[in-house]
PDB file of C-alpha atoms in Angstrom:
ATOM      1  CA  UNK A 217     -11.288   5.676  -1.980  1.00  0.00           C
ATOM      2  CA  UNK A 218     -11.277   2.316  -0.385  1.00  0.00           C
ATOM      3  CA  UNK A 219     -10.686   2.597   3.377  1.00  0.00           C
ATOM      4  CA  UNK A 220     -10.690   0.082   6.623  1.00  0.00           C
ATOM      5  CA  UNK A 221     -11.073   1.999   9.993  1.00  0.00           C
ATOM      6  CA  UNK A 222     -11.480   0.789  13.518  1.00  0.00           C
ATOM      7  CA  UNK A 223     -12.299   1.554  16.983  1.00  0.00           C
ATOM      8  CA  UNK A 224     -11.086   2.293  19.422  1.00  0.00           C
ATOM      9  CA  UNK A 225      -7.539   2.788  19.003  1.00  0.00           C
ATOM     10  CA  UNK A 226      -6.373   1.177  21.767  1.00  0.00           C
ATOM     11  CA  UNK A 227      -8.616  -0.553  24.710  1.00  0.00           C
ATOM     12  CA  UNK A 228      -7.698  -1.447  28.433  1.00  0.00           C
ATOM     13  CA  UNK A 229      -9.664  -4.136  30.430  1.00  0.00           C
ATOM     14  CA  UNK A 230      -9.573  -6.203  32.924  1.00  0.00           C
ATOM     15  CA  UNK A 231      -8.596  -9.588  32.677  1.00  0.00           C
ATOM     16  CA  UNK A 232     -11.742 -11.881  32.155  1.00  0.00           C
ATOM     17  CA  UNK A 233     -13.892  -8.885  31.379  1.00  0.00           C
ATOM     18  CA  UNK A 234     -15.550  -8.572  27.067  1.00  0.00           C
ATOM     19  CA  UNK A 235     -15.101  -6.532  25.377  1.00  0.00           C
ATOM     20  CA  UNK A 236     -15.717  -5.671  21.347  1.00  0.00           C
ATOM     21  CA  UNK A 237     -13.474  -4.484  18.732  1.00  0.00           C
ATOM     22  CA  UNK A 238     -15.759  -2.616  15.373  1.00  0.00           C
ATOM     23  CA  UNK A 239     -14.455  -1.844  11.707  1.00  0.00           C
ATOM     24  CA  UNK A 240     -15.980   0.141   9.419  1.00  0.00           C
ATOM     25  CA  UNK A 241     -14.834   0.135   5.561  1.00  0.00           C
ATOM     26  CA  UNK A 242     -15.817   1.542   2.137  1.00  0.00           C
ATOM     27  CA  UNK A 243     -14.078  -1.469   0.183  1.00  0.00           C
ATOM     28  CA  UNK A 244     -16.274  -2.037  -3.070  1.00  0.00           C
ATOM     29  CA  UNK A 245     -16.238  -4.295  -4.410  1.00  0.00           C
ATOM     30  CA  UNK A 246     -16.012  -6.171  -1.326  1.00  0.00           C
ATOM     31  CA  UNK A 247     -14.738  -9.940  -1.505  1.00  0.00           C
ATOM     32  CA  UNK A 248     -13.962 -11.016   2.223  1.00  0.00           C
ATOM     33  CA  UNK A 249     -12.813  -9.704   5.805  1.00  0.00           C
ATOM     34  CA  UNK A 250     -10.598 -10.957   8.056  1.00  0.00           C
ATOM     35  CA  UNK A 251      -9.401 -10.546  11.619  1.00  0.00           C
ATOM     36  CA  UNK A 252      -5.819 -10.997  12.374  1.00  0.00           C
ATOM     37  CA  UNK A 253      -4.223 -10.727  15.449  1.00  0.00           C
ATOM     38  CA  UNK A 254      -0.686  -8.993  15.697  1.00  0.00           C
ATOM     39  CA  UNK A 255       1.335  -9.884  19.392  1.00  0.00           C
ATOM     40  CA  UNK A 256       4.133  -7.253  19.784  1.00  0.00           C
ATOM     41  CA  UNK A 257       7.697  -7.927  17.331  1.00  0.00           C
ATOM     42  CA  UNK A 258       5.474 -10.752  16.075  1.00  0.00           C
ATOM     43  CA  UNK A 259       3.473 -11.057  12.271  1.00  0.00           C
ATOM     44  CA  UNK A 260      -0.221 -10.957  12.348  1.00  0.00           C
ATOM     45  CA  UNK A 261      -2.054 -13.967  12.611  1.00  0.00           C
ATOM     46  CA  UNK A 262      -5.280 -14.417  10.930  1.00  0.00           C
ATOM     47  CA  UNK A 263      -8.749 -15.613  13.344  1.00  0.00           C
ATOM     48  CA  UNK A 264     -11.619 -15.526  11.240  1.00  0.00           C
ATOM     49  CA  UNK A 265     -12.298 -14.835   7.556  1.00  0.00           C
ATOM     50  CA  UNK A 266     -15.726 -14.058   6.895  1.00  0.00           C
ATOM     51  CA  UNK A 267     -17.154 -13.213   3.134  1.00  0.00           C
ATOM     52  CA  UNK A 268     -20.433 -11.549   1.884  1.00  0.00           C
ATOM     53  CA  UNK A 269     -23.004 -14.131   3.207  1.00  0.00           C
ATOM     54  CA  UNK A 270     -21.198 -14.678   6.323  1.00  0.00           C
ATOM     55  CA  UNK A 271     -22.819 -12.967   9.444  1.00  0.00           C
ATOM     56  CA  UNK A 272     -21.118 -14.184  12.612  1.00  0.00           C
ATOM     57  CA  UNK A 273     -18.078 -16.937  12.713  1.00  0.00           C
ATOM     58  CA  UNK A 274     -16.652 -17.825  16.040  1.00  0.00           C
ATOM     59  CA  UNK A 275     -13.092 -19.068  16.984  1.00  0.00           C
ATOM     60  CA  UNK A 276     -13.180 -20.319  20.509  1.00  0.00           C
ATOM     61  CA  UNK A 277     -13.343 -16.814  22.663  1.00  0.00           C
ATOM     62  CA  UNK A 278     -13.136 -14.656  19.503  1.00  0.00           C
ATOM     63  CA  UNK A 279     -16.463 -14.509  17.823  1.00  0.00           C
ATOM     64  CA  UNK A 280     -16.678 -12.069  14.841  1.00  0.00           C
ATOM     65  CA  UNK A 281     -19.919 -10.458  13.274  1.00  0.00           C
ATOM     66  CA  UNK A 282     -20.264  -8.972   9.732  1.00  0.00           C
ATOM     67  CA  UNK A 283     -23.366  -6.860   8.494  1.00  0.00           C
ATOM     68  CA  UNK A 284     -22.228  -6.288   4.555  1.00  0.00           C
ATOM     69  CA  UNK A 285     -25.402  -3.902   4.643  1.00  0.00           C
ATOM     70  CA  UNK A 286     -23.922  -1.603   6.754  1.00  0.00           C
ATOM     71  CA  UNK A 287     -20.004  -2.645   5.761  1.00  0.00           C
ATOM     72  CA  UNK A 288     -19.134  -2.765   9.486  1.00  0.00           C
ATOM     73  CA  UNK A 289     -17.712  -6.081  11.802  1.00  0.00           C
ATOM     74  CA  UNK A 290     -16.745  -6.516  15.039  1.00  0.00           C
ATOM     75  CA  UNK A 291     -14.481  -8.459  16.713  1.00  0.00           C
ATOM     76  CA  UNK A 292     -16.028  -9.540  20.471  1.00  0.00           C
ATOM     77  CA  UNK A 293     -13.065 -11.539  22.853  1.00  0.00           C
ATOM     78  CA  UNK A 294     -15.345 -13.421  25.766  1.00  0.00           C
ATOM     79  CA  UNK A 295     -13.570 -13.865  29.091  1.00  0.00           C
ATOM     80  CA  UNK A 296     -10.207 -12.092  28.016  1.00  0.00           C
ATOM     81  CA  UNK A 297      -6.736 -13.112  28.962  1.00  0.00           C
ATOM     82  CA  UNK A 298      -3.708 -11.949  29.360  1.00  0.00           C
ATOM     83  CA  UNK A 299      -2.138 -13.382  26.298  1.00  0.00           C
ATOM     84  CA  UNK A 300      -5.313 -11.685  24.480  1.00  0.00           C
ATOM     85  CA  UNK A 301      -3.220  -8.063  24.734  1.00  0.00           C
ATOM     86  CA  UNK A 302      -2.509  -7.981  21.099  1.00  0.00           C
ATOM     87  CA  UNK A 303      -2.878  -5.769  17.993  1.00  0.00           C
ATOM     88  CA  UNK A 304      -5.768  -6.547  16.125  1.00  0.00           C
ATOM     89  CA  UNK A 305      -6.348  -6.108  12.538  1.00  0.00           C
ATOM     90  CA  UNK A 306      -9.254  -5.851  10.386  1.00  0.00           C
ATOM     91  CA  UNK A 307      -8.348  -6.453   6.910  1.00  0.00           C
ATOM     92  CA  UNK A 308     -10.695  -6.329   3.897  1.00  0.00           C
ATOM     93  CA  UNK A 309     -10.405  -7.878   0.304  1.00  0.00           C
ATOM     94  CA  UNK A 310     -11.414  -5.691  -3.072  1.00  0.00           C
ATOM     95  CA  UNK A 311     -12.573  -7.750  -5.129  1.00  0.00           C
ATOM     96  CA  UNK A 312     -10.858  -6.989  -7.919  1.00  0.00           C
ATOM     97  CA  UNK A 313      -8.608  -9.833 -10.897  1.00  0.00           C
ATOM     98  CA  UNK A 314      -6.684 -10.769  -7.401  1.00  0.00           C
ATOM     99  CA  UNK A 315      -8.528  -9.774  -4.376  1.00  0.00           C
ATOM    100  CA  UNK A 316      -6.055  -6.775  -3.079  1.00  0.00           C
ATOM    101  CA  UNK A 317      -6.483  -6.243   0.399  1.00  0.00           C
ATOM    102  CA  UNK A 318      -6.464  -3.597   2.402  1.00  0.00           C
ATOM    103  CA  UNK A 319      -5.785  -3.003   5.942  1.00  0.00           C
ATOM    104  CA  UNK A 320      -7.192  -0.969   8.900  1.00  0.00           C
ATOM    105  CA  UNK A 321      -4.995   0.648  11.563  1.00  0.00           C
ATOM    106  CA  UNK A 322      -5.279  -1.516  14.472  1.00  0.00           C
ATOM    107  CA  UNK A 323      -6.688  -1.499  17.615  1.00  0.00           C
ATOM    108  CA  UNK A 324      -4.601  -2.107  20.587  1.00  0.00           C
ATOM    109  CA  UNK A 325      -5.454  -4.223  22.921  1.00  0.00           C
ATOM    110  CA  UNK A 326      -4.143  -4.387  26.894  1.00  0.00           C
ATOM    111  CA  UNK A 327      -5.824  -7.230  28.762  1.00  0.00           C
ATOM    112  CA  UNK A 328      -4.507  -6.230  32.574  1.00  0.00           C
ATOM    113  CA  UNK A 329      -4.475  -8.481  35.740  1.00  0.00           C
TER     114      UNK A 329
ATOM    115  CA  UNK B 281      10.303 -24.853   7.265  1.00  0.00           C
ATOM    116  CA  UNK B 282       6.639 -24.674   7.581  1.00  0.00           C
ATOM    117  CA  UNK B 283       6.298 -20.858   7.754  1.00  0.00           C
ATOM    118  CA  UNK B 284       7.621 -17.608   6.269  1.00  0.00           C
ATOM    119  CA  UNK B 285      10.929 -17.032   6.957  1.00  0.00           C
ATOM    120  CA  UNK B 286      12.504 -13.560   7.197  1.00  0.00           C
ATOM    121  CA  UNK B 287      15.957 -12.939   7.063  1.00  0.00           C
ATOM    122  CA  UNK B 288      17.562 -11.062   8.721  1.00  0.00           C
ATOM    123  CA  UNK B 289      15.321 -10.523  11.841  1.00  0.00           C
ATOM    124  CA  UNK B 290      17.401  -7.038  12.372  1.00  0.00           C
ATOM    125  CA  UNK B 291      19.329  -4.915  10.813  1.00  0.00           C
ATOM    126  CA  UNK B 292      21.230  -1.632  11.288  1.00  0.00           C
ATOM    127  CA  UNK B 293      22.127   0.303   8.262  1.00  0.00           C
ATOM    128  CA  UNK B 294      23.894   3.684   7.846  1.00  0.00           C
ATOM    129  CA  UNK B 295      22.156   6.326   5.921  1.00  0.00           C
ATOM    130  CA  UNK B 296      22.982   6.356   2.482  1.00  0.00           C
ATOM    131  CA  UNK B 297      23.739   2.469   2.439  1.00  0.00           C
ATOM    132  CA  UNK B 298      21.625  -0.305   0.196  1.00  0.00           C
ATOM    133  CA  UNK B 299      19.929  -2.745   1.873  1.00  0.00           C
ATOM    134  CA  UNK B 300      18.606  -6.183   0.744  1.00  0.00           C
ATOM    135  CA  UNK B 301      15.477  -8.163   3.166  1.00  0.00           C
ATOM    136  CA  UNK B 302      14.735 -11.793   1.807  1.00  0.00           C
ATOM    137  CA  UNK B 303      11.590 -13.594   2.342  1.00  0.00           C
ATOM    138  CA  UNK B 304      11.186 -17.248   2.122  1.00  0.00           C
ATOM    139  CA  UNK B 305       7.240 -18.315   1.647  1.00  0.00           C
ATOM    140  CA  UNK B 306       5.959 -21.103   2.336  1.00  0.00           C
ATOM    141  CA  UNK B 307       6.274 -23.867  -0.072  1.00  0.00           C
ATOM    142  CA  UNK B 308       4.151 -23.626  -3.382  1.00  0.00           C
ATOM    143  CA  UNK B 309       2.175 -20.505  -2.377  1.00  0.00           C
ATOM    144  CA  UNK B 310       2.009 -18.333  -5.150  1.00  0.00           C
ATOM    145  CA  UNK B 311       1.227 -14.937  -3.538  1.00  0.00           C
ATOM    146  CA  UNK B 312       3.562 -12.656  -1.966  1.00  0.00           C
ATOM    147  CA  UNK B 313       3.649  -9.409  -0.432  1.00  0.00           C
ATOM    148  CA  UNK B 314       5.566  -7.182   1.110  1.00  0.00           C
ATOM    149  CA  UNK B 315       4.356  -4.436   4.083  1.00  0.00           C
ATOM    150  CA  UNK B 316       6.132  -1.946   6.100  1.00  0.00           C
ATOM    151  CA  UNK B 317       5.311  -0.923   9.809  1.00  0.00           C
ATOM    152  CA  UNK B 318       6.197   1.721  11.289  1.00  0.00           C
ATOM    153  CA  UNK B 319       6.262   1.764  14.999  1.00  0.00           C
ATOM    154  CA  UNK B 320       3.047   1.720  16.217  1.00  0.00           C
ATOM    155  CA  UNK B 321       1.466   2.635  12.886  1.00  0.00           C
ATOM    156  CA  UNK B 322      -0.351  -0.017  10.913  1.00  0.00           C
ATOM    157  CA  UNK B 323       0.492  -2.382   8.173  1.00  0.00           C
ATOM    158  CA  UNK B 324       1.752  -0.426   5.076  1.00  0.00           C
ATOM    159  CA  UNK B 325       0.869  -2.367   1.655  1.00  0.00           C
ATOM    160  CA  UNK B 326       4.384  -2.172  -0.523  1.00  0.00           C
ATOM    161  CA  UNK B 327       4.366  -4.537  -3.605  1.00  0.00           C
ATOM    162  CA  UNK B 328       2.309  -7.955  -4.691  1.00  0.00           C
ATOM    163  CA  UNK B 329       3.517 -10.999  -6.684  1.00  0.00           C
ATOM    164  CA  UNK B 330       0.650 -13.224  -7.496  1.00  0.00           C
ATOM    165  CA  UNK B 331       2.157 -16.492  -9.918  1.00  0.00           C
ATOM    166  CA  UNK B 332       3.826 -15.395 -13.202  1.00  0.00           C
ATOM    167  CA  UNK B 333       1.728 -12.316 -13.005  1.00  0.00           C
ATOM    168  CA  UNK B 334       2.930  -8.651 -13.251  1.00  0.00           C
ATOM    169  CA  UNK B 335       3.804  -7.497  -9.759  1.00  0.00           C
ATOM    170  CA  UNK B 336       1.249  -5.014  -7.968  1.00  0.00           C
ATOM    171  CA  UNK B 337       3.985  -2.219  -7.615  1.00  0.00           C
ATOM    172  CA  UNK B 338       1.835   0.587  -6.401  1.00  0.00           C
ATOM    173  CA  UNK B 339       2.549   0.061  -2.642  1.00  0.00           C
ATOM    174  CA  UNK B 340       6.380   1.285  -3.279  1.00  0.00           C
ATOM    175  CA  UNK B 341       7.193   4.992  -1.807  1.00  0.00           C
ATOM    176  CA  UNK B 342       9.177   5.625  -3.865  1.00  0.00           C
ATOM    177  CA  UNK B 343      12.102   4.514  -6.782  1.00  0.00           C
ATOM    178  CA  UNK B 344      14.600   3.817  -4.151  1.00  0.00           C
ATOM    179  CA  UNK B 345      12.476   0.713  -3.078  1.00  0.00           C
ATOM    180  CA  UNK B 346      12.466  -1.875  -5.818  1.00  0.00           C
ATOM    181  CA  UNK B 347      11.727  -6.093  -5.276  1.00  0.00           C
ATOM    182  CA  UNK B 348      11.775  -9.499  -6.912  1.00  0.00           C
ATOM    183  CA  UNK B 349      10.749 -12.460  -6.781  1.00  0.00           C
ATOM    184  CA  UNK B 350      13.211 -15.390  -8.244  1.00  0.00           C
ATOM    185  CA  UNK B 351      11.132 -18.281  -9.650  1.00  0.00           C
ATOM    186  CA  UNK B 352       7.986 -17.908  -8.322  1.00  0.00           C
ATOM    187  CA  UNK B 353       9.341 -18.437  -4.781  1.00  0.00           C
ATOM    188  CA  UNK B 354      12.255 -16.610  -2.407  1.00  0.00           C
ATOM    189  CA  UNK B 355      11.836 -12.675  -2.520  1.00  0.00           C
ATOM    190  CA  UNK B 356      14.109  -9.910  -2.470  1.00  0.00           C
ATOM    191  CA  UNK B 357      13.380  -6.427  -1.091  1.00  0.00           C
ATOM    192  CA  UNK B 358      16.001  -3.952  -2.259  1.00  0.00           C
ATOM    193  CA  UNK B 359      16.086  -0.576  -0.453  1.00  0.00           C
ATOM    194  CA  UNK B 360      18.784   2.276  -1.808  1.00  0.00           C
ATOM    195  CA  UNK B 361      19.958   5.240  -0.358  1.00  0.00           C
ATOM    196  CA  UNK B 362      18.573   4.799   2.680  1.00  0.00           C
ATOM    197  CA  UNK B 363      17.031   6.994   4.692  1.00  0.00           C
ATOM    198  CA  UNK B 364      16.275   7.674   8.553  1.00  0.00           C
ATOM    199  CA  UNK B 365      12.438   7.519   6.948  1.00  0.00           C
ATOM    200  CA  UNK B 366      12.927   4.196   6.221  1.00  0.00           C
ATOM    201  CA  UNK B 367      13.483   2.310   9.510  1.00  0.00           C
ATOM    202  CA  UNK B 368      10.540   0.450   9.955  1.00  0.00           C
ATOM    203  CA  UNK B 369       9.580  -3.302   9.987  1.00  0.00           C
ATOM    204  CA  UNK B 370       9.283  -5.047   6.915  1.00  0.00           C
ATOM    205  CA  UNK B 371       6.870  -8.049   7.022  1.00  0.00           C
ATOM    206  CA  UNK B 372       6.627 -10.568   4.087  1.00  0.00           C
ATOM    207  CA  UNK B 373       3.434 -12.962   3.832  1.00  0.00           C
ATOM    208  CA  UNK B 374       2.172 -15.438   1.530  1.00  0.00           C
ATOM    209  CA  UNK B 375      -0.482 -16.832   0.264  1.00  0.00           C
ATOM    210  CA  UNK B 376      -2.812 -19.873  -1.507  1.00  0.00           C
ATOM    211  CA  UNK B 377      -4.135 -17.519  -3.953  1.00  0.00           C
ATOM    212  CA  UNK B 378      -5.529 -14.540  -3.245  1.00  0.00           C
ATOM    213  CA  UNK B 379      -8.677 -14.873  -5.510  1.00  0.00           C
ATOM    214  CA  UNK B 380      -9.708 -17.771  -3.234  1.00  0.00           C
ATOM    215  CA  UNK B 381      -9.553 -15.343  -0.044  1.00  0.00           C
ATOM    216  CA  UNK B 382      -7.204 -17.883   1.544  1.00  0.00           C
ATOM    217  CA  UNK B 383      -5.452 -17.026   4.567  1.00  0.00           C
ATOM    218  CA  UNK B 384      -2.344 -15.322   4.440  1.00  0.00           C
ATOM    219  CA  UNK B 385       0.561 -16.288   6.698  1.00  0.00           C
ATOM    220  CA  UNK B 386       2.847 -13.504   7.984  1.00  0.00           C
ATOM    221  CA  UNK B 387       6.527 -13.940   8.986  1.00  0.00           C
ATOM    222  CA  UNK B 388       8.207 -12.459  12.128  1.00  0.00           C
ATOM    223  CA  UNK B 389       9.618  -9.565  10.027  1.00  0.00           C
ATOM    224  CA  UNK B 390      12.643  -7.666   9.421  1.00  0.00           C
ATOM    225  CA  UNK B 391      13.205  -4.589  11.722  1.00  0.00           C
ATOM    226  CA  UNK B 392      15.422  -2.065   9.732  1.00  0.00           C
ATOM    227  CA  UNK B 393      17.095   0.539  11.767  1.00  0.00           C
ATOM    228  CA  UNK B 394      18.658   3.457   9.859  1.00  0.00           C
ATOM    229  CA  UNK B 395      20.880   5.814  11.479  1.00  0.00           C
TER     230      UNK B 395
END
């Protein structure tokens, strides 16, 4: 069965401290993995897409890494912010006639003064 | 307007009562979807319109939950007989085309409340 999980569930830090975000799936055929980023009563928002040959892709303070070997990414946030507290969502493609997608649980973030 | 649009943002139903959520995608994006969240669950994968295609129905819990999708563009999701179960948030996005792995754009969501 295709599955997306991530870790932790839910993270606290300290404004301007890292931290990293990790997702581990079993999507096969695998087509492409994205990061989106869900602020509360808000839709997600997408940061990064990355697909099979794709390693690492950054997007200003986000920078995510893929290792297709191992079917895990992270998600590392560099000098967070308060606006960072957010859900984030790793979401992975199946390659199948329309690429379904499939999406992980969330981590949640709190980014604290 | 330039982005999904959801309407309406909230909505309080009786149990028992149909419901209707629309979803407006953006202009000449031909895949749709429709999730439910639960509170502070993650996204729930409901139904799939991709062009003229057959929708991807599997998502739907069950026959009370039904959708369409009026020439190619503006969505309908129909809820019957609703139940306490159902109160969630319903988010519509769109997309490109999914076989591209383009990015899909979310709207702000409907939050259903049933009592």
């Amino acid at each position: 069965k295709n599955q997306v999980e991530q870790s932790p569930q839910s993270l606290i830090i300290l404004e301007g401290k890292n931290c990293t975000l990790q997702c581990n799936y079993t999507v096969s055929p695998f087509s492409n993995l994205r990061w989106y980023k869900q602020d509360t009563g808000r839709g997600p928002v997408s940061l990064t897409i990355m697909t099979f040959s794709e390693n690492t892709k950054s997007n200003g303070r986000y920078t995510a890494t893929l290792d297709a070997d191992t079917k895990q990414s992270s998600l590392h946030i560099t000098a967070s912010q308060l606006s960072d507290s957010a859900s984030y969502i790793c979401v992975v493609s199946e390659q199948t006639s329309y690429d379904k997608v499939i999406f992980g649980p969330g981590t949640s973030l709190s980014v604290i003064p | 307007g330039a982005g999904v649009s959801q309407s309406p943002s909230n909505k309080v139903t009786e149990k028992g009562k149909d419901v209707e959520l629309r979803c407006d995608p953006i202009s000449g994006h031909t895949a749709l979807y429709w999730y439910r969240q639960s509170l502070g669950q993650g996204l729930e994968f409901l139904i799939y319109f991709q062009g003229n295609s057959a929708p991807d129905k599997s998502g739907l819990p069950s026959d009370r939950f039904s959708a369409e999708r009026t020439g190619g563009s503006v969505s309908t999701l129909t809820i019957q007989r609703t139940q306490q179960e159902d109160s969630a948030v319903y988010l519509c996005a769109s997309s490109l085309d999914r076989r591209l792995g383009t990015e899909a754009f979310f709207g702000q969501g409907t939050r259903l409340t049933v009592v």
